PDB file of C-alpha atoms and ligand atoms in Angstrom:
ATOM      1  CA  MET A  82      40.964-172.097  49.946  1.00 87.00           C
ATOM      2  CA  PHE A  83      42.084-169.023  48.089  1.00 91.00           C
ATOM      3  CA  LYS A  84      40.817-168.604  44.539  1.00 90.00           C
ATOM      4  CA  TYR A  85      42.435-165.771  43.125  1.00 91.00           C
ATOM      5  CA  LEU A  86      45.413-165.841  45.696  1.00 90.00           C
ATOM      6  CA  GLY A  87      45.712-169.951  45.886  1.00 88.00           C
ATOM      7  CA  ASN A  88      48.234-170.167  42.746  1.00 90.00           C
ATOM      8  CA  ILE A  89      50.224-168.315  40.980  1.00 93.00           C
ATOM      9  CA  THR A  90      49.991-170.982  37.825  1.00 95.00           C
ATOM     10  CA  ASP A  91      46.790-170.693  37.428  1.00 95.00           C
ATOM     11  CA  LEU A  92      46.701-167.162  38.040  1.00 96.00           C
ATOM     12  CA  SER A  93      48.868-166.622  35.178  1.00 98.00           C
ATOM     13  CA  HIS A  94      47.257-169.487  32.764  1.00 98.00           C
ATOM     14  CA  HIS A  95      44.245-167.425  33.298  1.00 97.00           C
ATOM     15  CA  ILE A  96      45.418-163.969  32.402  1.00 98.00           C
ATOM     16  CA  ILE A  97      47.224-165.148  28.932  1.00 98.00           C
ATOM     17  CA  GLU A  98      43.950-167.355  28.424  1.00 98.00           C
ATOM     18  CA  ASN A  99      41.726-164.146  29.035  1.00 98.00           C
ATOM     19  CA  TYR A 100      43.956-161.110  27.739  1.00 98.00           C
ATOM     20  CA  VAL A 101      45.719-162.966  24.604  1.00 98.00           C
ATOM     21  CA  GLU A 102      43.646-162.319  22.052  1.00 97.00           C
ATOM     22  CA  SER A 103      46.224-163.763  19.316  1.00 97.00           C
ATOM     23  CA  LYS A 104      46.283-167.373  19.606  1.00 98.00           C
ATOM     24  CA  GLY A 105      49.035-168.443  17.622  1.00 98.00           C
ATOM     25  CA  VAL A 106      52.586-168.693  18.772  1.00 98.00           C
ATOM     26  CA  ALA A 107      53.857-169.115  22.284  1.00 99.00           C
ATOM     27  CA  LEU A 108      56.966-169.811  24.196  1.00 98.00           C
ATOM     28  CA  ASP A 109      57.695-172.105  27.746  1.00 98.00           C
ATOM     29  CA  GLY A 110      60.884-170.509  29.026  1.00 98.00           C
ATOM     30  CA  THR A 111      61.050-173.360  31.263  1.00 98.00           C
ATOM     31  CA  LEU A 112      59.265-176.806  30.512  1.00 98.00           C
ATOM     32  CA  GLY A 113      60.082-178.852  34.217  1.00 97.00           C
ATOM     33  CA  ASN A 114      57.305-180.945  34.351  1.00 96.00           C
ATOM     34  CA  GLY A 115      55.386-179.322  31.616  1.00 97.00           C
ATOM     35  CA  GLY A 116      52.263-177.658  33.279  1.00 97.00           C
ATOM     36  CA  ASP A 117      52.648-174.473  31.799  1.00 98.00           C
ATOM     37  CA  CYS A 118      53.533-176.831  28.637  1.00 98.00           C
ATOM     38  CA  ASP A 119      50.257-178.369  28.923  1.00 98.00           C
ATOM     39  CA  PHE A 120      48.174-175.123  29.379  1.00 98.00           C
ATOM     40  CA  LEU A 121      50.149-173.680  26.301  1.00 98.00           C
ATOM     41  CA  SER A 122      49.422-176.486  24.355  1.00 98.00           C
ATOM     42  CA  ASN A 123      46.145-176.547  24.284  1.00 98.00           C
ATOM     43  CA  HIS A 124      45.327-173.445  23.748  1.00 98.00           C
ATOM     44  CA  PHE A 125      48.282-172.372  21.160  1.00 98.00           C
ATOM     45  CA  GLU A 126      48.767-173.197  17.374  1.00 98.00           C
ATOM     46  CA  LYS A 127      52.358-173.574  18.265  1.00 98.00           C
ATOM     47  CA  VAL A 128      54.414-173.670  21.024  1.00 99.00           C
ATOM     48  CA  TYR A 129      58.439-173.474  21.970  1.00 98.00           C
ATOM     49  CA  ALA A 130      59.290-174.831  24.864  1.00 98.00           C
ATOM     50  CA  PHE A 131      62.995-174.808  26.402  1.00 98.00           C
ATOM     51  CA  ASP A 132      64.788-176.454  29.066  1.00 98.00           C
ATOM     52  CA  ILE A 133      68.690-177.680  30.042  1.00 97.00           C
ATOM     53  CA  GLN A 134      66.971-180.741  31.630  1.00 97.00           C
ATOM     54  CA  LYS A 135      67.196-183.800  29.035  1.00 96.00           C
ATOM     55  CA  SER A 136      65.225-185.941  31.973  1.00 95.00           C
ATOM     56  CA  ALA A 137      62.745-182.726  31.233  1.00 96.00           C
ATOM     57  CA  ILE A 138      62.324-182.733  27.640  1.00 97.00           C
ATOM     58  CA  GLU A 139      62.389-186.835  27.196  1.00 97.00           C
ATOM     59  CA  GLU A 140      59.548-186.933  30.165  1.00 96.00           C
ATOM     60  CA  TYR A 141      57.531-184.221  28.105  1.00 98.00           C
ATOM     61  CA  LYS A 142      58.208-186.249  24.527  1.00 98.00           C
ATOM     62  CA  LYS A 143      56.193-189.076  25.611  1.00 98.00           C
ATOM     63  CA  LYS A 144      53.311-186.749  25.709  1.00 98.00           C
ATOM     64  CA  GLU A 145      53.279-186.280  21.128  1.00 98.00           C
ATOM     65  CA  LYS A 146      52.188-183.662  21.455  1.00 98.00           C
ATOM     66  CA  SER A 147      52.152-181.870  17.810  1.00 98.00           C
ATOM     67  CA  ASN A 148      52.266-178.650  18.313  1.00 98.00           C
ATOM     68  CA  VAL A 149      55.286-178.246  20.565  1.00 98.00           C
ATOM     69  CA  SER A 150      58.979-177.891  19.621  1.00 98.00           C
ATOM     70  CA  LEU A 151      61.028-179.206  22.754  1.00 98.00           C
ATOM     71  CA  ILE A 152      64.418-177.205  22.677  1.00 98.00           C
ATOM     72  CA  LEU A 153      67.291-179.244  24.791  1.00 98.00           C
ATOM     73  CA  ASP A 154      69.032-175.912  25.296  1.00 98.00           C
ATOM     74  CA  SER A 155      69.229-172.646  27.612  1.00 98.00           C
ATOM     75  CA  HIS A 156      66.199-169.763  27.350  1.00 98.00           C
ATOM     76  CA  GLU A 157      69.141-167.712  26.651  1.00 97.00           C
ATOM     77  CA  HIS A 158      69.350-168.844  23.258  1.00 98.00           C
ATOM     78  CA  ILE A 159      66.438-168.217  21.746  1.00 98.00           C
ATOM     79  CA  ASP A 160      66.909-166.050  18.944  1.00 97.00           C
ATOM     80  CA  LYS A 161      69.309-169.341  17.831  1.00 98.00           C
ATOM     81  CA  TYR A 162      65.780-171.638  17.713  1.00 98.00           C
ATOM     82  CA  VAL A 163      62.452-168.934  17.424  1.00 98.00           C
ATOM     83  CA  LYS A 164      62.592-166.963  13.685  1.00 98.00           C
ATOM     84  CA  GLU A 165      58.956-165.545  14.116  1.00 98.00           C
ATOM     85  CA  GLY A 166      56.464-163.144  16.594  1.00 98.00           C
ATOM     86  CA  ILE A 167      55.358-164.726  19.719  1.00 98.00           C
ATOM     87  CA  ASP A 168      52.283-163.691  21.239  1.00 98.00           C
ATOM     88  CA  ALA A 169      52.677-165.350  25.069  1.00 98.00           C
ATOM     89  CA  ALA A 170      55.380-166.557  27.103  1.00 98.00           C
ATOM     90  CA  ILE A 171      55.565-168.158  31.041  1.00 98.00           C
ATOM     91  CA  TYR A 172      58.822-168.360  32.502  1.00 98.00           C
ATOM     92  CA  ASN A 173      58.509-170.456  35.694  1.00 98.00           C
ATOM     93  CA  LEU A 174      62.129-169.242  37.309  1.00 98.00           C
ATOM     94  CA  GLY A 175      64.283-171.577  40.148  1.00 96.00           C
ATOM     95  CA  PHE A 176      64.219-175.125  40.483  1.00 95.00           C
ATOM     96  CA  LEU A 177      61.926-178.082  39.587  1.00 90.00           C
ATOM     97  CA  PRO A 178      60.024-178.926  43.292  1.00 84.00           C
ATOM     98  CA  GLY A 179      61.229-181.920  43.983  1.00 84.00           C
ATOM     99  CA  GLY A 180      64.496-182.203  41.421  1.00 87.00           C
ATOM    100  CA  ASP A 181      67.536-180.832  41.932  1.00 89.00           C
ATOM    101  CA  LYS A 182      68.095-177.934  43.615  1.00 90.00           C
ATOM    102  CA  GLY A 183      71.531-177.105  41.977  1.00 92.00           C
ATOM    103  CA  ILE A 184      69.880-177.021  38.032  1.00 95.00           C
ATOM    104  CA  THR A 185      68.150-173.345  38.951  1.00 96.00           C
ATOM    105  CA  THR A 186      67.309-170.327  36.284  1.00 97.00           C
ATOM    106  CA  MET A 187      70.126-167.917  36.411  1.00 97.00           C
ATOM    107  CA  THR A 188      70.149-164.018  36.585  1.00 97.00           C
ATOM    108  CA  ASN A 189      72.216-162.951  33.289  1.00 98.00           C
ATOM    109  CA  SER A 190      70.541-166.083  31.311  1.00 98.00           C
ATOM    110  CA  THR A 191      67.150-164.682  32.372  1.00 98.00           C
ATOM    111  CA  LEU A 192      67.898-161.571  31.797  1.00 98.00           C
ATOM    112  CA  LYS A 193      69.165-162.023  28.624  1.00 98.00           C
ATOM    113  CA  SER A 194      66.527-164.419  27.436  1.00 98.00           C
ATOM    114  CA  VAL A 195      63.914-161.736  29.092  1.00 98.00           C
ATOM    115  CA  GLU A 196      65.195-159.013  26.739  1.00 98.00           C
ATOM    116  CA  SER A 197      65.181-161.914  23.406  1.00 98.00           C
ATOM    117  CA  VAL A 198      61.332-162.504  24.455  1.00 98.00           C
ATOM    118  CA  LEU A 199      60.447-159.339  24.635  1.00 98.00           C
ATOM    119  CA  ASN A 200      62.111-158.387  20.857  1.00 98.00           C
ATOM    120  CA  LEU A 201      59.965-161.164  19.911  1.00 98.00           C
ATOM    121  CA  LEU A 202      56.527-160.592  21.577  1.00 98.00           C
ATOM    122  CA  ASN A 203      53.698-159.096  19.279  1.00 98.00           C
ATOM    123  CA  SER A 204      52.002-156.276  19.766  1.00 98.00           C
ATOM    124  CA  GLY A 205      49.484-157.433  22.192  1.00 98.00           C
ATOM    125  CA  GLY A 206      51.553-160.502  23.441  1.00 98.00           C
ATOM    126  CA  ILE A 207      52.080-161.359  27.236  1.00 98.00           C
ATOM    127  CA  LEU A 208      54.977-162.239  29.251  1.00 98.00           C
ATOM    128  CA  ILE A 209      54.727-163.805  32.578  1.00 98.00           C
ATOM    129  CA  ILE A 210      57.135-164.569  34.910  1.00 98.00           C
ATOM    130  CA  ALA A 211      57.118-166.562  38.148  1.00 98.00           C
ATOM    131  CA  VAL A 212      59.679-165.684  40.610  1.00 98.00           C
ATOM    132  CA  TYR A 213      61.037-167.681  43.469  1.00 96.00           C
ATOM    133  CA  VAL A 214      62.595-165.445  46.097  1.00 96.00           C
ATOM    134  CA  GLY A 215      63.366-167.970  48.707  1.00 94.00           C
ATOM    135  CA  HIS A 216      66.365-169.018  47.131  1.00 93.00           C
ATOM    136  CA  GLU A 217      69.983-166.700  47.354  1.00 93.00           C
ATOM    137  CA  GLU A 218      69.960-167.015  43.106  1.00 94.00           C
ATOM    138  CA  GLY A 219      66.177-166.398  43.330  1.00 95.00           C
ATOM    139  CA  ALA A 220      66.351-163.410  44.938  1.00 96.00           C
ATOM    140  CA  LYS A 221      69.141-161.752  43.046  1.00 97.00           C
ATOM    141  CA  GLU A 222      67.016-162.845  40.057  1.00 97.00           C
ATOM    142  CA  GLY A 223      63.985-160.972  41.105  1.00 97.00           C
ATOM    143  CA  GLU A 224      66.535-157.727  42.200  1.00 98.00           C
ATOM    144  CA  ALA A 225      67.727-157.609  38.468  1.00 98.00           C
ATOM    145  CA  LEU A 226      64.540-158.450  36.880  1.00 98.00           C
ATOM    146  CA  LEU A 227      62.405-155.614  38.918  1.00 98.00           C
ATOM    147  CA  LYS A 228      65.357-153.254  38.566  1.00 98.00           C
ATOM    148  CA  TYR A 229      65.090-154.330  34.303  1.00 98.00           C
ATOM    149  CA  THR A 230      61.484-154.492  34.171  1.00 98.00           C
ATOM    150  CA  LYS A 231      60.915-151.107  35.595  1.00 98.00           C
ATOM    151  CA  GLU A 232      62.981-149.503  33.232  1.00 98.00           C
ATOM    152  CA  LEU A 233      61.312-150.623  29.685  1.00 98.00           C
ATOM    153  CA  PRO A 234      60.086-147.859  27.988  1.00 98.00           C
ATOM    154  CA  LYS A 235      56.193-147.153  28.855  1.00 97.00           C
ATOM    155  CA  ASN A 236      54.947-146.045  25.937  1.00 97.00           C
ATOM    156  CA  LYS A 237      55.678-149.617  23.831  1.00 98.00           C
ATOM    157  CA  TYR A 238      55.405-151.857  27.550  1.00 98.00           C
ATOM    158  CA  GLY A 239      53.318-152.218  30.551  1.00 98.00           C
ATOM    159  CA  VAL A 240      54.308-153.997  33.310  1.00 98.00           C
ATOM    160  CA  MET A 241      52.461-155.421  36.415  1.00 98.00           C
ATOM    161  CA  LEU A 242      53.762-156.932  39.450  1.00 98.00           C
ATOM    162  CA  HIS A 243      51.364-159.475  41.435  1.00 96.00           C
ATOM    163  CA  LYS A 244      53.189-160.109  44.816  1.00 95.00           C
ATOM    164  CA  VAL A 245      50.888-161.166  48.084  1.00 94.00           C
ATOM    165  CA  ILE A 246      51.926-158.244  50.540  1.00 95.00           C
ATOM    166  CA  ASN A 247      50.284-160.233  53.652  1.00 95.00           C
ATOM    167  CA  ARG A 248      52.785-162.700  53.633  1.00 93.00           C
ATOM    168  CA  SER A 249      56.128-163.650  54.155  1.00 94.00           C
ATOM    169  CA  GLU A 250      58.495-161.273  52.208  1.00 91.00           C
ATOM    170  CA  LEU A 251      59.949-164.161  50.463  1.00 95.00           C
ATOM    171  CA  SER A 252      56.443-165.651  48.690  1.00 94.00           C
ATOM    172  CA  PRO A 253      57.147-165.701  45.174  1.00 95.00           C
ATOM    173  CA  TYR A 254      55.726-163.442  42.893  1.00 97.00           C
ATOM    174  CA  MET A 255      54.371-163.075  39.575  1.00 97.00           C
ATOM    175  CA  LEU A 256      55.652-160.599  36.593  1.00 98.00           C
ATOM    176  CA  VAL A 257      52.962-159.717  34.119  1.00 98.00           C
ATOM    177  CA  ILE A 258      54.501-157.153  30.993  1.00 98.00           C
ATOM    178  CA  GLU A 259      52.297-157.020  28.047  1.00 98.00           C
ATOM    179  CA  LYS A 260      53.296-155.298  24.932  1.00 98.00           C
ATOM    180  CA  LYS A 261      51.085-152.357  23.101  1.00 97.00           C
TER     181      LYS A 261
HETATM  182  C1  LIG B 425      60.529-173.943  38.332  1.00 60.45           C
HETATM  183  S1  LIG B 425      60.640-175.411  37.376  1.00 60.45           S
HETATM  184  C2  LIG B 425      59.898-174.570  35.664  1.00 60.45           C
HETATM  185  C3  LIG B 425      58.075-175.486  36.413  1.00 60.45           C
HETATM  186  C4  LIG B 425      56.975-176.096  34.688  1.00 60.45           C
HETATM  187  N1  LIG B 425      57.002-174.538  34.121  1.00 60.45           N
HETATM  188  C5  LIG B 425      56.403-176.612  35.078  1.00 60.45           C
HETATM  189  O1  LIG B 425      55.332-176.147  34.877  1.00 60.45           O
HETATM  190  O2  LIG B 425      56.324-178.015  35.406  1.00 60.45           O
HETATM  191  C6  LIG B 425      62.003-174.727  36.064  1.00 60.45           C
HETATM  192  C7  LIG B 425      62.289-175.112  35.078  1.00 60.45           C
HETATM  193  O3  LIG B 425      63.747-174.789  34.150  1.00 60.45           O
HETATM  194  C8  LIG B 425      65.189-175.515  34.039  1.00 60.45           C
HETATM  195  N2  LIG B 425      65.899-174.671  33.503  1.00 60.45           N
HETATM  196  C9  LIG B 425      66.822-173.728  34.463  1.00 60.45           C
HETATM  197  N3  LIG B 425      67.565-173.082  33.775  1.00 60.45           N
HETATM  198  C10 LIG B 425      66.949-172.704  32.368  1.00 60.45           C
HETATM  199  C11 LIG B 425      67.639-172.474  31.419  1.00 60.45           C
HETATM  200  N4  LIG B 425      68.901-171.577  31.388  1.00 60.45           N
HETATM  201  N5  LIG B 425      66.760-172.904  30.178  1.00 60.45           N
HETATM  202  C12 LIG B 425      65.700-173.282  30.072  1.00 60.45           C
HETATM  203  N6  LIG B 425      65.099-173.602  31.472  1.00 60.45           N
HETATM  204  C13 LIG B 425      65.920-173.710  32.248  1.00 60.45           C
HETATM  205  C14 LIG B 425      64.594-176.514  34.970  1.00 60.45           C
HETATM  206  O4  LIG B 425      65.336-177.600  34.293  1.00 60.45           O
HETATM  207  C15 LIG B 425      63.514-176.789  35.643  1.00 60.45           C
HETATM  208  O5  LIG B 425      63.403-177.811  35.152  1.00 60.45           O
END
């Protein structure tokens, strides 16, 4: 069993827990089954969580987490709902494992949303994006995100790519973006 390489979700949580100093406001761009949201809710004072699937929102509502605001809308409309700075954000792209593969994150709305999150990110804040390139839209999304994040001004952002290079080219990878 791998420890560091085992699971990008665990790694994303570890990075946020250990490198984001201010644990005020967090955002989950893709609620899904709520694993990332549980983590954020346990470590941050307040969490905004988006999903376009009503079932995901309704299911999470049952947990009655008082510090989580659930938003049934596309994350590209973040600016409509989030009017304060955020300290951390997680995007776990693609479709819900075991769910409808037709309901997946899309390149244009993902890019628009990432741009809004970066503007909202506080100094010292971190955005982590898990990218699944094993399906057609995911491959497009990954390419567009790499192009976009490579061009972010280096005096303002640091961008690190976590990618396993001795596995399939289609293995998921993670982009970690820290705001100075
Ligand atoms: C890979 S899953 C997320 C997994 C989740 N973070 C977890 O811990 O279980 C991707 C989720 O993104 C949602 N999604 C797709 N497009 C979206 C959009 N434009 N805005 C918000 N959520 C979206 C899907 O409905 C799906 O639930």
